[in-house]
Coordinates of N, CA and C in Angstrom, one line a residue:
M1 N 0.8 -1.2 0.0 CA 0.0 0.0 0.0 C 0.9 1.2 0.0
C2 N 0.6 2.2 -0.8 CA 1.3 3.5 -0.9 C 0.4 4.6 -0.5
L3 N 0.9 5.6 0.2 CA 0.2 6.7 0.7 C 1.0 7.9 0.4
Y4 N 0.4 8.9 -0.3 CA 1.1 10.2 -0.6 C 0.4 11.3 0.1
T5 N 1.2 12.2 0.7 CA 0.6 13.5 1.2 C 1.5 14.6 0.6
F6 N 1.0 15.7 0.5 CA 1.7 16.9 -0.1 C 1.9 17.9 1.0
E7 N 3.1 18.3 1.3 CA 3.4 19.3 2.3 C 4.2 20.3 1.6
Y8 N 3.8 21.6 1.7 CA 4.6 22.7 1.1 C 5.1 23.6 2.2
L9 N 6.3 24.0 2.1 CA 6.9 24.9 3.1 C 7.2 26.2 2.3
D10 N 6.8 27.3 2.8 CA 7.0 28.6 2.2 C 8.3 29.2 2.8
N11 N 9.4 29.0 2.1 CA 10.7 29.5 2.5 C 11.0 30.9 2.1
K12 N 10.0 31.6 1.6 CA 10.3 33.0 1.1 C 10.5 33.9 2.3
A13 N 9.9 33.7 3.4 CA 10.1 34.6 4.6 C 11.2 34.2 5.5
G14 N 12.1 33.4 5.0 CA 13.2 32.9 5.9 C 13.0 31.5 6.3
A15 N 13.7 31.1 7.3 CA 13.6 29.7 7.8 C 12.3 29.5 8.5
P16 N 11.6 28.4 8.2 CA 10.3 28.1 8.8 C 10.5 27.8 10.3
S17 N 9.4 28.2 11.1 CA 9.4 28.0 12.5 C 9.2 26.5 12.8
E18 N 9.4 26.1 14.1 CA 9.1 24.7 14.5 C 7.8 24.2 14.1
W19 N 6.7 25.1 14.3 CA 5.4 24.7 13.9 C 5.2 24.5 12.4
E20 N 5.9 25.3 11.6 CA 5.8 25.1 10.2 C 6.5 23.9 9.7
Q21 N 7.4 23.4 10.5 CA 8.2 22.2 10.0 C 7.4 20.9 10.3
I22 N 6.4 20.9 11.1 CA 5.7 19.7 11.5 C 4.8 19.4 10.3
P23 N 4.9 18.1 9.8 CA 4.0 17.7 8.6 C 2.6 17.4 9.0
W24 N 1.8 18.5 9.2 CA 0.4 18.4 9.7 C -0.4 17.5 8.9
E25 N -0.4 17.6 7.6 CA -1.3 16.8 6.8 C -0.9 15.3 6.9
F26 N 0.4 15.0 7.0 CA 0.8 13.7 7.2 C 0.4 13.1 8.5
L27 N 0.5 13.9 9.6 CA 0.0 13.4 10.9 C -1.5 13.2 10.9
Q28 N -2.2 14.1 10.2 CA -3.7 13.9 10.1 C -4.0 12.6 9.3
T29 N -3.2 12.3 8.3 CA -3.4 11.1 7.5 C -3.2 9.9 8.4
L30 N -2.1 9.9 9.2 CA -1.8 8.8 10.1 C -2.9 8.6 11.1
A31 N -3.5 9.7 11.6 CA -4.6 9.6 12.6 C -5.8 9.0 12.0
I32 N -6.1 9.3 10.8 CA -7.2 8.7 10.1 C -7.0 7.2 9.9
I33 N -5.8 6.8 9.5 CA -5.5 5.4 9.3 C -5.6 4.7 10.7
Q34 N -5.1 5.3 11.7 CA -5.2 4.7 13.1 C -6.6 4.5 13.5
L35 N -7.4 5.5 13.3 CA -8.8 5.4 13.7 C -9.5 4.2 13.0
Y36 N -9.2 4.1 11.7 CA -9.8 3.0 11.0 C -9.3 1.6 11.5
L37 N -8.0 1.5 11.6 CA -7.5 0.2 12.1 C -7.9 -0.2 13.5
E38 N -8.0 0.8 14.4 CA -8.3 0.4 15.8 C -9.8 0.4 16.0
E39 N -10.6 1.3 15.4 CA -12.0 1.4 15.7 C -12.9 1.2 14.5
R40 N -12.3 0.9 13.4 CA -13.1 0.7 12.1 C -14.0 1.9 11.9
W41 N -13.5 3.1 12.2 CA -14.3 4.3 12.0 C -13.7 5.2 10.9
I42 N -14.6 5.6 10.0 CA -14.2 6.6 9.0 C -15.2 7.7 9.0
E43 N -14.6 8.9 9.0 CA -15.5 10.1 9.1 C -16.4 10.1 7.9
P44 N -17.7 10.3 8.1 CA -18.7 10.3 7.0 C -18.5 11.5 6.1
P45 N -18.7 11.2 4.8 CA -18.5 12.3 3.8 C -19.5 13.4 4.0
D46 N -19.1 14.7 3.7 CA -20.0 15.8 3.7 C -20.6 15.9 2.4
I47 N -21.8 15.4 2.2 CA -22.5 15.4 1.0 C -23.5 16.6 0.9
P48 N -23.3 17.5 0.0 CA -24.1 18.7 0.0 C -25.5 18.3 -0.5
T49 N -26.5 19.0 0.1 CA -27.9 18.7 -0.3 C -28.3 19.5 -1.5
M50 N -27.6 20.5 -1.9 CA -27.9 21.2 -3.1 C -26.5 21.4 -3.9
P51 N -26.1 20.4 -4.6 CA -24.8 20.5 -5.3 C -25.0 21.2 -6.6
L52 N -25.0 22.6 -6.5 CA -25.4 23.4 -7.7 C -24.4 23.2 -8.9
S53 N -23.1 23.1 -8.6 CA -22.2 23.0 -9.7 C -22.4 21.7 -10.5
L54 N -22.7 20.6 -9.8 CA -23.0 19.3 -10.4 C -24.4 19.4 -11.1
L55 N -25.3 20.1 -10.5 CA -26.6 20.2 -11.1 C -26.5 21.0 -12.4
Y56 N -25.7 22.1 -12.4 CA -25.5 22.8 -13.6 C -24.8 21.9 -14.7
Q57 N -23.7 21.3 -14.3 CA -23.0 20.4 -15.3 C -23.9 19.4 -15.9
Q58 N -24.7 18.7 -15.1 CA -25.6 17.6 -15.6 C -26.7 18.2 -16.5
T59 N -27.3 19.3 -16.1 CA -28.3 19.9 -16.8 C -27.8 20.3 -18.2
M60 N -26.7 21.0 -18.3 CA -26.1 21.4 -19.5 C -25.6 20.2 -20.4
S61 N -25.1 19.2 -19.8 CA -24.6 18.0 -20.5 C -25.8 17.3 -21.2
V62 N -26.9 17.1 -20.4 CA -28.1 16.5 -21.0 C -28.7 17.3 -22.1
L63 N -28.8 18.6 -21.9 CA -29.3 19.4 -23.0 C -28.4 19.4 -24.2
Q64 N -27.1 19.4 -24.0 CA -26.1 19.4 -25.1 C -26.3 18.0 -25.9
A65 N -26.4 16.9 -25.2 CA -26.5 15.6 -25.8 C -27.8 15.4 -26.5
R66 N -28.9 15.9 -25.9 CA -30.3 15.6 -26.4 C -30.8 16.7 -27.3
T67 N -30.1 17.8 -27.4 CA -30.4 18.9 -28.3 C -31.6 19.8 -27.8
E68 N -32.8 19.2 -27.5 CA -33.9 20.0 -27.2 C -34.9 19.1 -26.3
L69 N -35.3 19.7 -25.2 CA -36.2 19.0 -24.3 C -37.2 19.9 -23.7
T70 N -38.3 19.4 -23.3 CA -39.3 20.2 -22.5 C -38.7 20.3 -21.1
P71 N -39.1 21.3 -20.4 CA -38.7 21.4 -19.0 C -39.0 20.1 -18.2
A72 N -40.2 19.5 -18.4 CA -40.6 18.3 -17.7 C -39.6 17.1 -18.1
Q73 N -39.3 17.0 -19.3 CA -38.3 15.9 -19.8 C -37.0 16.1 -19.1
L74 N -36.5 17.4 -19.1 CA -35.2 17.7 -18.5 C -35.2 17.4 -17.0
A75 N -36.3 17.8 -16.3 CA -36.4 17.5 -14.9 C -36.4 16.0 -14.6
Q76 N -37.1 15.3 -15.5 CA -37.2 13.8 -15.3 C -35.8 13.2 -15.5
S77 N -35.0 13.7 -16.4 CA -33.7 13.2 -16.7 C -32.7 13.5 -15.5
I78 N -32.9 14.7 -14.9 CA -31.9 15.2 -14.0 C -32.3 14.8 -12.5
L79 N -33.5 15.1 -12.1 CA -33.9 15.0 -10.7 C -34.0 13.6 -10.3
T80 N -34.0 12.6 -11.2 CA -34.0 11.2 -10.7 C -32.6 10.7 -10.4
L81 N -31.6 11.5 -10.7 CA -30.2 11.1 -10.3 C -30.0 11.3 -8.8
A82 N -29.2 10.3 -8.3 CA -29.1 10.3 -6.8 C -28.6 11.6 -6.1
P83 N -27.7 12.3 -6.7 CA -27.2 13.6 -6.0 C -28.3 14.6 -5.9
F84 N -29.4 14.5 -6.7 CA -30.4 15.6 -6.7 C -31.7 15.2 -6.1
Q85 N -31.7 14.1 -5.3 CA -33.0 13.7 -4.7 C -33.6 14.7 -3.8
S86 N -32.9 15.6 -3.2 CA -33.4 16.6 -2.3 C -33.8 17.9 -3.0
V87 N -33.6 18.0 -4.3 CA -33.9 19.1 -5.1 C -35.4 19.0 -5.5
T88 N -36.2 20.0 -5.2 CA -37.6 19.9 -5.5 C -37.9 20.5 -6.9
L89 N -39.0 20.2 -7.5 CA -39.4 20.7 -8.8 C -39.4 22.2 -8.8
D90 N -39.9 22.8 -7.8 CA -39.9 24.3 -7.7 C -38.5 24.9 -7.7
E91 N -37.6 24.2 -6.9 CA -36.2 24.7 -6.9 C -35.6 24.5 -8.3
Y92 N -35.8 23.4 -8.9 CA -35.3 23.2 -10.2 C -35.8 24.2 -11.3
R93 N -37.1 24.5 -11.2 CA -37.7 25.4 -12.0 C -37.0 26.8 -11.9
L94 N -36.8 27.2 -10.7 CA -36.1 28.5 -10.4 C -34.7 28.5 -11.0
F95 N -34.0 27.3 -10.8 CA -32.7 27.1 -11.3 C -32.7 27.3 -12.9
L96 N -33.6 26.6 -13.5 CA -33.7 26.7 -15.0 C -34.0 28.2 -15.4
Q97 N -34.9 28.9 -14.7 CA -35.2 30.3 -15.0 C -34.0 31.1 -14.9
H98 N -33.2 30.9 -13.9 CA -32.0 31.6 -13.7 C -31.0 31.4 -14.9
L99 N -30.9 30.1 -15.3 CA -30.0 29.8 -16.5 C -30.5 30.4 -17.7
I100 N -31.8 30.5 -17.9 CA -32.4 31.2 -19.1 C -32.1 32.7 -19.0
S101 N -32.2 33.3 -17.8 CA -31.9 34.7 -17.7 C -30.4 35.0 -18.0
L102 N -29.5 34.0 -17.8 CA -28.1 34.2 -18.1 C -27.7 33.8 -19.5
D103 N -28.7 33.3 -20.3 CA -28.5 32.9 -21.7 C -27.6 31.6 -21.7
H104 N -27.6 30.8 -20.6 CA -27.0 29.5 -20.7 C -27.9 28.5 -21.2
I105 N -29.2 28.8 -21.1 CA -30.3 27.9 -21.7 C -31.2 28.9 -22.4
A106 N -31.8 28.5 -23.5 CA -32.7 29.3 -24.2 C -34.0 28.5 -24.3
R107 N -35.1 29.3 -24.2 CA -36.5 28.7 -24.4 C -36.9 29.0 -25.8
M108 N -37.3 27.9 -26.5 CA -37.8 28.0 -27.9 C -39.3 28.5 -27.9
D109 N -39.8 28.9 -29.0 CA -41.2 29.3 -29.1 C -42.2 28.2 -28.7
E110 N -41.8 26.9 -28.9 CA -42.7 25.8 -28.5 C -42.6 25.5 -27.0
G111 N -41.7 26.2 -26.3 CA -41.6 26.0 -24.9 C -40.5 25.0 -24.5
T112 N -39.8 24.4 -25.5 CA -38.7 23.5 -25.2 C -37.5 24.3 -24.9
L113 N -36.5 23.6 -24.3 CA -35.2 24.2 -23.9 C -34.1 23.7 -24.7
I114 N -33.1 24.6 -25.0 CA -31.9 24.2 -25.7 C -30.8 24.9 -25.0
V115 N -29.5 24.6 -25.3 CA -28.4 25.2 -24.8 C -28.3 26.6 -25.4
G116 N -28.2 27.7 -24.6 CA -28.1 29.1 -25.0 C -26.7 29.4 -25.5
M117 N -26.6 30.7 -26.0 CA -25.3 31.1 -26.6 C -24.2 31.1 -25.6
K118 N -24.4 31.6 -24.4 CA -23.3 31.6 -23.4 C -23.1 30.2 -22.9
G119 N -24.1 29.4 -22.8 CA -24.0 28.0 -22.4 C -23.2 27.2 -23.4
A120 N -23.4 27.5 -24.7 CA -22.7 26.8 -25.7 C -21.2 27.1 -25.7
Q121 N -20.8 28.3 -25.3 CA -19.4 28.6 -25.1 C -18.7 27.7 -24.1
L122 N -19.4 27.4 -23.0 CA -18.9 26.6 -22.0 C -18.9 25.1 -22.3
T123 N -20.1 24.6 -22.8 CA -20.2 23.2 -23.1 C -19.4 22.7 -24.3
N124 N -19.0 23.6 -25.2 CA -18.2 23.2 -26.3 C -16.7 23.2 -26.0
H125 N -16.3 23.4 -24.8 CA -14.9 23.3 -24.4 C -14.7 22.0 -23.6
Y126 N -13.6 21.3 -23.9 CA -13.3 20.0 -23.3 C -13.2 20.1 -21.8
H127 N -12.8 21.2 -21.2 CA -12.7 21.3 -19.7 C -14.1 21.1 -19.1
F128 N -15.1 21.4 -19.8 CA -16.5 21.3 -19.2 C -16.8 19.9 -18.8
Y129 N -16.3 18.9 -19.5 CA -16.6 17.5 -19.2 C -15.6 16.9 -18.3
A130 N -14.6 17.6 -17.9 CA -13.6 17.0 -17.0 C -14.2 16.8 -15.6
I131 N -14.0 15.6 -15.0 CA -14.6 15.3 -13.7 C -13.6 15.7 -12.6
F132 N -12.3 15.5 -12.8 CA -11.4 15.8 -11.8 C -10.6 17.1 -12.1
A133 N -10.1 17.7 -11.1 CA -9.3 18.9 -11.3 C -8.1 18.5 -12.2
N134 N -7.8 19.4 -13.1 CA -6.7 19.1 -14.0 C -5.4 19.5 -13.4
E135 N -4.6 18.5 -13.0 CA -3.3 18.8 -12.5 C -2.4 19.1 -13.7
Q136 N -1.8 20.3 -13.7 CA -0.9 20.7 -14.8 C 0.5 20.3 -14.5
E137 N 1.1 19.6 -15.4 CA 2.5 19.2 -15.3 C 3.4 20.1 -16.1
F138 N 4.6 20.3 -15.6 CA 5.6 21.1 -16.3 C 6.7 20.1 -16.7
R139 N 7.1 20.1 -18.0 CA 8.2 19.3 -18.4 C 9.5 20.0 -18.0
V140 N 10.4 19.2 -17.5 CA 11.7 19.8 -17.1 C 12.8 19.4 -18.1
L141 N 13.4 20.4 -18.7 CA 14.4 20.1 -19.8 C 15.7 20.6 -19.4
A142 N 16.8 19.8 -19.6 CA 18.2 20.2 -19.4 C 18.7 20.2 -20.8
G143 N 18.8 21.4 -21.4 CA 19.1 21.5 -22.8 C 17.9 21.0 -23.6
A144 N 18.2 20.0 -24.5 CA 17.1 19.4 -25.3 C 16.6 18.1 -24.7
Q145 N 17.2 17.7 -23.6 CA 16.9 16.4 -23.0 C 15.8 16.6 -21.8
E146 N 14.8 15.8 -21.9 CA 13.7 15.9 -20.8 C 14.2 15.1 -19.6
V147 N 14.3 15.8 -18.5 CA 14.7 15.2 -17.2 C 13.5 14.5 -16.5
G148 N 12.3 15.1 -16.6 CA 11.2 14.5 -16.0 C 10.1 15.6 -16.0
T149 N 9.1 15.4 -15.1 CA 8.0 16.3 -14.9 C 7.8 16.7 -13.5
I150 N 7.2 17.9 -13.2 CA 6.9 18.3 -11.9 C 5.5 19.0 -11.9
Q151 N 4.8 19.0 -10.8 CA 3.5 19.6 -10.7 C 3.4 21.1 -10.3
S152 N 4.4 21.6 -9.6 CA 4.3 23.0 -9.2 C 5.4 23.8 -9.9
V153 N 5.2 25.1 -10.0 CA 6.1 26.0 -10.7 C 7.2 26.4 -9.7
P154 N 8.5 26.1 -10.1 CA 9.6 26.5 -9.2 C 10.0 27.9 -9.5
E155 N 10.8 28.5 -8.6 CA 11.3 29.8 -8.8 C 12.5 29.8 -9.7
V156 N 12.7 30.8 -10.5 CA 13.9 30.9 -11.3 C 15.1 31.1 -10.4
E157 N 16.2 30.4 -10.6 CA 17.4 30.4 -9.8 C 17.2 29.5 -8.6
G158 N 16.0 28.9 -8.4 CA 15.8 27.9 -7.3 C 16.4 26.6 -7.7
I159 N 16.5 25.7 -6.7 CA 17.1 24.4 -6.9 C 16.0 23.4 -6.7
I160 N 15.9 22.4 -7.6 CA 14.9 21.3 -7.5 C 15.6 20.0 -7.6
G161 N 15.1 19.0 -7.0 CA 15.6 17.7 -7.1 C 14.8 16.8 -8.0
L162 N 15.4 16.2 -9.0 CA 14.7 15.4 -10.0 C 15.7 14.4 -10.6
A163 N 15.2 13.2 -10.8 CA 16.0 12.1 -11.4 C 17.3 11.9 -10.7
G164 N 17.3 12.1 -9.4 CA 18.5 11.8 -8.6 C 19.6 12.9 -8.6
Y165 N 19.3 14.0 -9.2 CA 20.2 15.1 -9.2 C 19.6 16.4 -8.8
A166 N 20.4 17.4 -8.4 CA 20.0 18.7 -8.1 C 20.1 19.6 -9.3
W167 N 19.0 20.4 -9.6 CA 19.0 21.2 -10.8 C 18.7 22.6 -10.4
R168 N 19.4 23.6 -11.1 CA 19.1 25.0 -10.9 C 18.2 25.4 -12.0
V169 N 17.1 26.1 -11.6 CA 16.1 26.5 -12.6 C 16.6 27.8 -13.3
I170 N 16.7 27.7 -14.7 CA 17.2 28.8 -15.5 C 16.0 29.6 -15.9
S171 N 14.9 29.0 -16.4 CA 13.7 29.8 -16.8 C 12.5 28.9 -16.7
V172 N 11.3 29.6 -16.7 CA 10.0 28.9 -16.7 C 9.2 29.5 -17.8
D173 N 8.6 28.6 -18.6 CA 7.7 29.1 -19.7 C 6.3 28.5 -19.3
D174 N 5.5 29.4 -18.6 CA 4.2 29.0 -18.2 C 3.3 28.6 -19.3
R175 N 3.4 29.3 -20.4 CA 2.5 29.0 -21.6 C 2.7 27.6 -22.1
K176 N 4.0 27.3 -22.3 CA 4.4 25.9 -22.9 C 4.5 24.9 -21.8
R177 N 4.5 25.3 -20.5 CA 4.6 24.5 -19.3 C 5.9 23.7 -19.4
I178 N 7.0 24.5 -19.6 CA 8.3 23.9 -19.6 C 9.2 24.7 -18.6
V179 N 10.0 23.9 -17.9 CA 11.0 24.5 -17.0 C 12.4 24.1 -17.5
H180 N 13.3 25.1 -17.8 CA 14.6 24.9 -18.3 C 15.6 24.9 -17.1
V181 N 16.4 23.8 -17.0 CA 17.3 23.7 -15.8 C 18.7 23.4 -16.3
E182 N 19.6 23.5 -15.4 CA 21.0 23.0 -15.6 C 21.4 22.3 -14.3
R183 N 22.4 21.4 -14.4 CA 22.9 20.7 -13.2 C 23.4 21.8 -12.2
A184 N 23.0 21.6 -10.9 CA 23.5 22.6 -9.9 C 24.8 22.1 -9.4
K185 N 25.8 23.1 -9.5 CA 27.1 22.8 -9.0 C 27.3 22.9 -7.5
G186 N 28.0 22.0 -6.9 CA 28.2 22.0 -5.5 C 27.0 21.7 -4.6
V187 N 25.9 21.1 -5.2 CA 24.8 20.7 -4.4 C 24.6 19.2 -4.5
V188 N 24.5 18.6 -3.4 CA 24.4 17.1 -3.3 C 23.0 16.7 -3.3

């Protein structure tokens, strides 16, 4: 079994204090594991009763896929899904009216609903359908050779460890997501 935790120290203000050096997230993770092993207890998840971002995403996805639906057909498709069991028809009606006022949804003359102009701008982008947060990786290059990848942006002139060596950051290209490095001299 592997367990990963991420701890970041902000060394910009000088040396971290004793409290900042304690790996709090790691200790919290150990406590969670210990509670499970000893007492078989896991903290129950915090499930929102009105997950609006998910409601929006599902509403727009269904409309995009099915092109045109009556409000009743859309409500039947969406409100029967498990996350929306506590959403009432009146609440959903208000939600749809709000989306119409924002031009994310448009009402046709026949009373059916379609994706509106502003909604189309969002639903036609691939990020709209991403379920998980998009971790952006940076390629690390020493000359033309790729050394590896990292998740966070290092500071120029900073030292990073990668592929068993210490590297000095020469430049960072945020747009291309490339970090240029050279071997750090005198650093083990």
